[in-house]
PDB file of C-alpha atoms in Angstrom:
ATOM      1  CA  ASP B 181       5.292 -30.267  -5.961  1.00  0.00           C
ATOM      2  CA  ALA B 182       4.329 -27.489  -8.326  1.00  0.00           C
ATOM      3  CA  GLY B 183       3.671 -24.118  -6.787  1.00  0.00           C
ATOM      4  CA  VAL B 184       0.830 -21.736  -7.475  1.00  0.00           C
ATOM      5  CA  ILE B 185       0.577 -21.208 -11.204  1.00  0.00           C
ATOM      6  CA  GLN B 186      -0.755 -18.007 -12.723  1.00  0.00           C
ATOM      7  CA  SER B 187      -1.429 -17.005 -16.292  1.00  0.00           C
ATOM      8  CA  PRO B 188      -0.818 -14.877 -18.187  1.00  0.00           C
ATOM      9  CA  ARG B 189       2.360 -13.444 -16.707  1.00  0.00           C
ATOM     10  CA  HIS B 190       1.890 -10.256 -18.664  1.00  0.00           C
ATOM     11  CA  GLU B 191      -1.187  -8.759 -20.225  1.00  0.00           C
ATOM     12  CA  VAL B 192      -1.471  -5.522 -22.135  1.00  0.00           C
ATOM     13  CA  THR B 193      -4.920  -4.456 -23.156  1.00  0.00           C
ATOM     14  CA  GLU B 194      -6.890  -1.409 -24.078  1.00  0.00           C
ATOM     15  CA  MET B 195      -9.378   0.350 -21.894  1.00  0.00           C
ATOM     16  CA  GLY B 196     -12.798  -1.234 -22.111  1.00  0.00           C
ATOM     17  CA  GLN B 197     -11.582  -4.695 -22.898  1.00  0.00           C
ATOM     18  CA  GLU B 198     -12.308  -7.737 -20.764  1.00  0.00           C
ATOM     19  CA  VAL B 199      -9.394  -9.232 -18.880  1.00  0.00           C
ATOM     20  CA  THR B 200      -9.303 -12.726 -17.388  1.00  0.00           C
ATOM     21  CA  LEU B 201      -6.523 -13.813 -15.054  1.00  0.00           C
ATOM     22  CA  ARG B 202      -6.138 -17.466 -14.127  1.00  0.00           C
ATOM     23  CA  CYS B 203      -4.788 -19.316 -11.133  1.00  0.00           C
ATOM     24  CA  LYS B 204      -4.072 -22.921 -10.281  1.00  0.00           C
ATOM     25  CA  PRO B 205      -3.493 -23.316  -6.518  1.00  0.00           C
ATOM     26  CA  ILE B 206      -1.269 -25.893  -4.892  1.00  0.00           C
ATOM     27  CA  SER B 207      -3.005 -29.250  -4.907  1.00  0.00           C
ATOM     28  CA  GLY B 208      -4.690 -29.976  -1.604  1.00  0.00           C
ATOM     29  CA  HIS B 209      -4.833 -26.400  -0.416  1.00  0.00           C
ATOM     30  CA  ASP B 210      -8.133 -25.232   1.004  1.00  0.00           C
ATOM     31  CA  TYR B 211      -7.806 -21.494   0.649  1.00  0.00           C
ATOM     32  CA  LEU B 212      -7.230 -19.336  -2.407  1.00  0.00           C
ATOM     33  CA  PHE B 213      -6.551 -15.636  -2.279  1.00  0.00           C
ATOM     34  CA  TRP B 214      -6.398 -12.918  -4.934  1.00  0.00           C
ATOM     35  CA  TYR B 215      -4.218  -9.904  -4.154  1.00  0.00           C
ATOM     36  CA  ARG B 216      -3.451  -6.747  -6.103  1.00  0.00           C
ATOM     37  CA  GLN B 217      -0.114  -4.944  -5.796  1.00  0.00           C
ATOM     38  CA  THR B 218       0.421  -1.328  -6.767  1.00  0.00           C
ATOM     39  CA  MET B 219       3.028   1.226  -5.867  1.00  0.00           C
ATOM     40  CA  MET B 220       0.474   3.459  -4.250  1.00  0.00           C
ATOM     41  CA  ARG B 221      -1.510   0.949  -2.245  1.00  0.00           C
ATOM     42  CA  GLY B 222       0.888  -1.966  -1.737  1.00  0.00           C
ATOM     43  CA  LEU B 223      -0.612  -5.420  -1.389  1.00  0.00           C
ATOM     44  CA  GLU B 224      -4.387  -5.485  -1.172  1.00  0.00           C
ATOM     45  CA  LEU B 225      -6.511  -8.567  -0.576  1.00  0.00           C
ATOM     46  CA  LEU B 226      -9.291  -8.601  -3.114  1.00  0.00           C
ATOM     47  CA  ILE B 227     -11.135 -11.828  -2.344  1.00  0.00           C
ATOM     48  CA  TYR B 228     -10.581 -15.235  -0.876  1.00  0.00           C
ATOM     49  CA  PHE B 229     -12.175 -18.643  -1.255  1.00  0.00           C
ATOM     50  CA  ASN B 230     -12.453 -21.586   1.139  1.00  0.00           C
ATOM     51  CA  ASN B 231     -13.123 -24.923  -0.487  1.00  0.00           C
ATOM     52  CA  ASN B 232     -14.148 -23.133  -3.700  1.00  0.00           C
ATOM     53  CA  VAL B 233     -16.660 -20.896  -1.940  1.00  0.00           C
ATOM     54  CA  PRO B 234     -16.107 -17.124  -1.913  1.00  0.00           C
ATOM     55  CA  ILE B 235     -15.887 -16.064   1.712  1.00  0.00           C
ATOM     56  CA  ASP B 236     -14.949 -12.396   1.665  1.00  0.00           C
ATOM     57  CA  ASP B 237     -15.004 -10.172  -1.380  1.00  0.00           C
ATOM     58  CA  SER B 238     -14.996  -6.894   0.482  1.00  0.00           C
ATOM     59  CA  GLY B 239     -11.688  -5.965  -1.105  1.00  0.00           C
ATOM     60  CA  MET B 240     -12.987  -6.154  -4.652  1.00  0.00           C
ATOM     61  CA  PRO B 241     -12.832  -2.542  -5.810  1.00  0.00           C
ATOM     62  CA  GLU B 242     -16.060  -2.406  -7.767  1.00  0.00           C
ATOM     63  CA  ASP B 243     -18.558  -4.376  -9.782  1.00  0.00           C
ATOM     64  CA  ARG B 244     -16.248  -4.496 -12.751  1.00  0.00           C
ATOM     65  CA  PHE B 245     -14.276  -7.094 -10.839  1.00  0.00           C
ATOM     66  CA  SER B 246     -15.493 -10.648 -10.391  1.00  0.00           C
ATOM     67  CA  ALA B 247     -13.850 -13.887  -9.292  1.00  0.00           C
ATOM     68  CA  LYS B 248     -14.849 -17.513  -9.564  1.00  0.00           C
ATOM     69  CA  MET B 249     -13.540 -20.835  -8.411  1.00  0.00           C
ATOM     70  CA  PRO B 250     -15.415 -23.554 -10.284  1.00  0.00           C
ATOM     71  CA  ASN B 251     -13.292 -26.334  -8.799  1.00  0.00           C
ATOM     72  CA  ALA B 252     -10.471 -26.900  -6.365  1.00  0.00           C
ATOM     73  CA  SER B 253      -7.762 -26.524  -8.975  1.00  0.00           C
ATOM     74  CA  PHE B 254      -8.785 -23.400 -10.836  1.00  0.00           C
ATOM     75  CA  SER B 255      -9.821 -19.813 -10.220  1.00  0.00           C
ATOM     76  CA  THR B 256     -10.317 -16.763 -12.399  1.00  0.00           C
ATOM     77  CA  LEU B 257     -10.321 -13.054 -11.742  1.00  0.00           C
ATOM     78  CA  LYS B 258     -12.167 -11.078 -14.385  1.00  0.00           C
ATOM     79  CA  ILE B 259     -12.214  -7.353 -15.022  1.00  0.00           C
ATOM     80  CA  GLN B 260     -14.886  -6.093 -17.392  1.00  0.00           C
ATOM     81  CA  PRO B 261     -14.553  -3.423 -18.626  1.00  0.00           C
ATOM     82  CA  SER B 262     -10.944  -2.718 -17.763  1.00  0.00           C
ATOM     83  CA  GLU B 263      -9.668   0.782 -16.993  1.00  0.00           C
ATOM     84  CA  PRO B 264      -6.138   2.231 -16.855  1.00  0.00           C
ATOM     85  CA  ARG B 265      -6.312   2.437 -13.052  1.00  0.00           C
ATOM     86  CA  ASP B 266      -6.623  -1.339 -12.962  1.00  0.00           C
ATOM     87  CA  SER B 267      -3.001  -1.599 -14.067  1.00  0.00           C
ATOM     88  CA  ALA B 268      -1.215  -3.563 -11.373  1.00  0.00           C
ATOM     89  CA  VAL B 269       0.303  -6.919 -10.557  1.00  0.00           C
ATOM     90  CA  TYR B 270      -2.312  -9.430  -9.505  1.00  0.00           C
ATOM     91  CA  PHE B 271      -1.211 -12.283  -7.281  1.00  0.00           C
ATOM     92  CA  CYS B 272      -2.893 -15.522  -6.455  1.00  0.00           C
ATOM     93  CA  ALA B 273      -1.956 -17.341  -3.265  1.00  0.00           C
ATOM     94  CA  SER B 274      -3.088 -20.531  -1.605  1.00  0.00           C
ATOM     95  CA  SER B 275      -2.795 -22.153   1.801  1.00  0.00           C
ATOM     96  CA  LEU B 276      -3.930 -25.021   3.930  1.00  0.00           C
ATOM     97  CA  GLU B 277      -6.715 -24.655   6.417  1.00  0.00           C
ATOM     98  CA  PRO B 278      -5.724 -24.016  10.022  1.00  0.00           C
ATOM     99  CA  GLY B 279      -5.668 -27.271  11.956  1.00  0.00           C
ATOM    100  CA  ARG B 280      -4.792 -29.450   9.024  1.00  0.00           C
ATOM    101  CA  ASP B 281      -1.590 -31.457   9.023  1.00  0.00           C
ATOM    102  CA  GLY B 282       1.140 -29.331   7.531  1.00  0.00           C
ATOM    103  CA  PHE B 283      -0.503 -26.018   8.320  1.00  0.00           C
ATOM    104  CA  THR B 284       2.160 -23.373   8.933  1.00  0.00           C
ATOM    105  CA  GLY B 285       0.175 -20.221   8.473  1.00  0.00           C
ATOM    106  CA  GLU B 286       2.120 -19.439   5.344  1.00  0.00           C
ATOM    107  CA  LEU B 287       0.561 -18.212   2.139  1.00  0.00           C
ATOM    108  CA  PHE B 288       2.104 -19.572  -1.038  1.00  0.00           C
ATOM    109  CA  PHE B 289       2.187 -17.018  -3.835  1.00  0.00           C
ATOM    110  CA  GLY B 290       2.235 -17.379  -7.571  1.00  0.00           C
ATOM    111  CA  GLU B 291       4.539 -15.246  -9.689  1.00  0.00           C
ATOM    112  CA  GLY B 292       1.811 -12.788 -10.511  1.00  0.00           C
ATOM    113  CA  SER B 293       0.099 -11.422 -13.602  1.00  0.00           C
ATOM    114  CA  ARG B 294       1.228  -7.931 -14.598  1.00  0.00           C
ATOM    115  CA  LEU B 295      -1.680  -6.107 -16.164  1.00  0.00           C
ATOM    116  CA  THR B 296      -1.291  -2.941 -18.172  1.00  0.00           C
ATOM    117  CA  VAL B 297      -4.440  -1.205 -19.378  1.00  0.00           C
ATOM    118  CA  LEU B 298      -3.782   1.481 -21.962  1.00  0.00           C
TER     119      LEU B 298
ATOM    120  CA  ALA H 251      -7.423  -6.339  13.765  1.00  0.00           C
ATOM    121  CA  GLN H 252      -3.725  -6.935  13.526  1.00  0.00           C
ATOM    122  CA  SER H 253      -1.340  -4.731  11.562  1.00  0.00           C
ATOM    123  CA  VAL H 254       2.350  -4.260  10.812  1.00  0.00           C
ATOM    124  CA  THR H 255       4.444  -1.187  10.251  1.00  0.00           C
ATOM    125  CA  GLN H 256       7.691  -1.340   8.362  1.00  0.00           C
ATOM    126  CA  LEU H 257      10.023   1.503   9.197  1.00  0.00           C
ATOM    127  CA  GLY H 258      11.802   2.743   6.131  1.00  0.00           C
ATOM    128  CA  SER H 259      10.564   2.210   2.633  1.00  0.00           C
ATOM    129  CA  HIS H 260      14.112   2.133   1.311  1.00  0.00           C
ATOM    130  CA  VAL H 261      17.271   0.797   2.940  1.00  0.00           C
ATOM    131  CA  SER H 262      20.669   0.930   1.291  1.00  0.00           C
ATOM    132  CA  VAL H 263      23.705  -0.978   2.572  1.00  0.00           C
ATOM    133  CA  SER H 264      27.121  -1.812   1.236  1.00  0.00           C
ATOM    134  CA  GLU H 265      28.003  -5.367   0.292  1.00  0.00           C
ATOM    135  CA  GLY H 266      29.243  -7.138   3.418  1.00  0.00           C
ATOM    136  CA  ALA H 267      27.494  -4.777   5.804  1.00  0.00           C
ATOM    137  CA  LEU H 268      24.791  -5.639   8.291  1.00  0.00           C
ATOM    138  CA  VAL H 269      21.234  -5.690   7.033  1.00  0.00           C
ATOM    139  CA  LEU H 270      18.538  -4.522   9.430  1.00  0.00           C
ATOM    140  CA  LEU H 271      14.948  -4.185   8.261  1.00  0.00           C
ATOM    141  CA  ARG H 272      12.467  -3.067  10.887  1.00  0.00           C
ATOM    142  CA  CYS H 273       8.969  -4.323  11.529  1.00  0.00           C
ATOM    143  CA  ASN H 274       6.612  -3.543  14.377  1.00  0.00           C
ATOM    144  CA  TYR H 275       3.320  -5.299  14.788  1.00  0.00           C
ATOM    145  CA  SER H 276       0.034  -4.759  16.514  1.00  0.00           C
ATOM    146  CA  SER H 277      -2.119  -7.666  17.546  1.00  0.00           C
ATOM    147  CA  SER H 278      -4.611  -8.280  20.324  1.00  0.00           C
ATOM    148  CA  VAL H 279      -3.654 -11.951  20.457  1.00  0.00           C
ATOM    149  CA  PRO H 280      -0.332 -13.791  20.156  1.00  0.00           C
ATOM    150  CA  PRO H 281       0.498 -13.419  16.484  1.00  0.00           C
ATOM    151  CA  TYR H 282       2.114 -15.365  13.723  1.00  0.00           C
ATOM    152  CA  LEU H 283       4.722 -13.207  11.997  1.00  0.00           C
ATOM    153  CA  PHE H 284       6.335 -13.605   8.601  1.00  0.00           C
ATOM    154  CA  TRP H 285       8.965 -12.074   6.396  1.00  0.00           C
ATOM    155  CA  TYR H 286       8.531 -12.467   2.660  1.00  0.00           C
ATOM    156  CA  VAL H 287      10.964 -11.449  -0.072  1.00  0.00           C
ATOM    157  CA  GLN H 288      10.006 -10.334  -3.555  1.00  0.00           C
ATOM    158  CA  TYR H 289      12.609 -10.289  -6.303  1.00  0.00           C
ATOM    159  CA  PRO H 290      11.897  -8.224  -9.424  1.00  0.00           C
ATOM    160  CA  ASN H 291       9.065  -9.620 -11.519  1.00  0.00           C
ATOM    161  CA  GLN H 292       8.463 -12.472  -9.124  1.00  0.00           C
ATOM    162  CA  GLY H 293       5.985 -13.426  -6.460  1.00  0.00           C
ATOM    163  CA  LEU H 294       6.455 -13.305  -2.715  1.00  0.00           C
ATOM    164  CA  GLN H 295       8.629 -16.015  -1.228  1.00  0.00           C
ATOM    165  CA  LEU H 296       8.707 -16.906   2.436  1.00  0.00           C
ATOM    166  CA  LEU H 297      12.004 -16.020   4.159  1.00  0.00           C
ATOM    167  CA  LEU H 298      11.060 -17.062   7.662  1.00  0.00           C
ATOM    168  CA  LYS H 299       8.183 -17.241  10.096  1.00  0.00           C
ATOM    169  CA  TYR H 300       7.481 -17.035  13.797  1.00  0.00           C
ATOM    170  CA  THR H 301       4.720 -19.312  15.006  1.00  0.00           C
ATOM    171  CA  SER H 302       5.101 -19.121  18.803  1.00  0.00           C
ATOM    172  CA  ALA H 303       8.038 -21.477  19.166  1.00  0.00           C
ATOM    173  CA  ALA H 304      11.587 -20.127  19.421  1.00  0.00           C
ATOM    174  CA  THR H 305      11.754 -16.341  19.470  1.00  0.00           C
ATOM    175  CA  LEU H 306      14.869 -16.262  17.282  1.00  0.00           C
ATOM    176  CA  VAL H 307      13.924 -17.579  13.907  1.00  0.00           C
ATOM    177  CA  LYS H 308      16.377 -18.499  11.178  1.00  0.00           C
ATOM    178  CA  GLY H 309      15.357 -18.400   7.578  1.00  0.00           C
ATOM    179  CA  ILE H 310      16.765 -18.902   4.144  1.00  0.00           C
ATOM    180  CA  ASN H 311      19.753 -17.066   2.670  1.00  0.00           C
ATOM    181  CA  GLY H 312      21.280 -16.316   6.074  1.00  0.00           C
ATOM    182  CA  PHE H 313      18.435 -14.126   7.325  1.00  0.00           C
ATOM    183  CA  GLU H 314      17.061 -14.275  10.828  1.00  0.00           C
ATOM    184  CA  ALA H 315      14.508 -12.393  12.903  1.00  0.00           C
ATOM    185  CA  GLU H 316      13.799 -12.105  16.573  1.00  0.00           C
ATOM    186  CA  PHE H 317      10.334 -11.873  18.063  1.00  0.00           C
ATOM    187  CA  LYS H 318      10.329  -9.359  20.899  1.00  0.00           C
ATOM    188  CA  LYS H 319       6.964  -9.200  22.594  1.00  0.00           C
ATOM    189  CA  SER H 320       7.950  -6.331  24.883  1.00  0.00           C
ATOM    190  CA  GLU H 321       8.847  -4.206  21.896  1.00  0.00           C
ATOM    191  CA  THR H 322       6.184  -5.629  19.571  1.00  0.00           C
ATOM    192  CA  SER H 323       8.930  -6.032  17.005  1.00  0.00           C
ATOM    193  CA  PHE H 324      10.075  -8.617  14.514  1.00  0.00           C
ATOM    194  CA  HIS H 325      13.118  -7.083  12.838  1.00  0.00           C
ATOM    195  CA  LEU H 326      14.911  -8.887  10.041  1.00  0.00           C
ATOM    196  CA  THR H 327      18.692  -9.099  10.053  1.00  0.00           C
ATOM    197  CA  LYS H 328      21.554 -10.555   8.093  1.00  0.00           C
ATOM    198  CA  PRO H 329      25.170 -10.144   9.243  1.00  0.00           C
ATOM    199  CA  SER H 330      26.660  -9.602   5.813  1.00  0.00           C
ATOM    200  CA  ALA H 331      24.729  -8.333   2.775  1.00  0.00           C
ATOM    201  CA  HIS H 332      25.203  -9.853  -0.628  1.00  0.00           C
ATOM    202  CA  MET H 333      24.373  -8.266  -3.949  1.00  0.00           C
ATOM    203  CA  SER H 334      21.764 -10.969  -4.480  1.00  0.00           C
ATOM    204  CA  ASP H 335      19.840  -9.738  -1.419  1.00  0.00           C
ATOM    205  CA  ALA H 336      18.639  -6.696  -3.297  1.00  0.00           C
ATOM    206  CA  ALA H 337      14.837  -7.077  -3.321  1.00  0.00           C
ATOM    207  CA  GLU H 338      11.650  -5.895  -1.643  1.00  0.00           C
ATOM    208  CA  TYR H 339      10.918  -7.306   1.779  1.00  0.00           C
ATOM    209  CA  PHE H 340       7.489  -7.575   3.348  1.00  0.00           C
ATOM    210  CA  CYS H 341       6.604  -8.160   6.971  1.00  0.00           C
ATOM    211  CA  ALA H 342       3.241  -9.778   7.609  1.00  0.00           C
ATOM    212  CA  VAL H 343       1.101 -10.714  10.602  1.00  0.00           C
ATOM    213  CA  SER H 344      -1.756 -13.126  11.093  1.00  0.00           C
ATOM    214  CA  VAL H 345      -3.432 -14.917  13.968  1.00  0.00           C
ATOM    215  CA  PRO H 346      -2.746 -18.611  14.532  1.00  0.00           C
ATOM    216  CA  TRP H 347      -6.244 -19.829  13.769  1.00  0.00           C
ATOM    217  CA  ASN H 348      -6.931 -17.618  10.811  1.00  0.00           C
ATOM    218  CA  ASN H 349      -4.441 -16.846   8.071  1.00  0.00           C
ATOM    219  CA  ASN H 350      -7.270 -15.446   5.954  1.00  0.00           C
ATOM    220  CA  ASP H 351      -6.653 -12.056   7.427  1.00  0.00           C
ATOM    221  CA  MET H 352      -2.899 -11.819   6.902  1.00  0.00           C
ATOM    222  CA  ARG H 353      -1.840  -8.177   6.930  1.00  0.00           C
ATOM    223  CA  PHE H 354       1.179  -7.026   5.012  1.00  0.00           C
ATOM    224  CA  GLY H 355       3.419  -4.081   5.611  1.00  0.00           C
ATOM    225  CA  ALA H 356       4.127  -1.548   2.899  1.00  0.00           C
ATOM    226  CA  GLY H 357       7.423  -3.176   2.102  1.00  0.00           C
ATOM    227  CA  THR H 358      11.094  -2.147   2.348  1.00  0.00           C
ATOM    228  CA  ARG H 359      13.228  -2.018  -0.753  1.00  0.00           C
ATOM    229  CA  LEU H 360      16.767  -3.133   0.006  1.00  0.00           C
ATOM    230  CA  THR H 361      19.576  -1.879  -2.210  1.00  0.00           C
ATOM    231  CA  VAL H 362      23.045  -3.377  -1.891  1.00  0.00           C
ATOM    232  CA  LYS H 363      25.942  -1.259  -3.111  1.00  0.00           C
ATOM    233  CA  PRO H 364      29.147  -2.860  -4.306  1.00  0.00           C
TER     234      PRO H 364
END
């Protein structure tokens, strides 16, 4: 079974530009998470979805960040306009819902999208 | 809310030596505990997990961890380090009915010297 797929793997852009990161979760998973990883702050949960519905976006740093999940197999994280301090690795992860067959509590991570904003 | 603390942001060992990466947790309920490994330019990969069964948990690549409730610890060990073990290791905690609030430690970078 394919894992969590993220694109692009690397993105270099200039300040002020719009950035869109994409994620395809593991088929059948109920939860989708967006994390940001930086040297200074480590792994931060930005937002998560349950059955395509955003549940908690309290980790989204500011209004420049938005995330959508139009269907069970696709999510986007958008930054508009981007700033140099947004430079980080953005991870998408998915998991089953507690109580479902096969639930182990584990989050399954994609390989990340490394964003550099100049 | 639950939390984890990883003691030591950097650990350096010689090839063949014991690897010990420390993790202490805080949780008001019996936790689920995880160790993830991150190789350069890759995502996090599960090494092993504790989900309230056996307290000594064996994972991939020869790693194991022991859940010690009295010490609120879940240290990761490997008897003999290999060069390929060089990576960043993250301890994480969640509660059994809600993995939406998984908390990660700051990570420990393991260096293996030849």
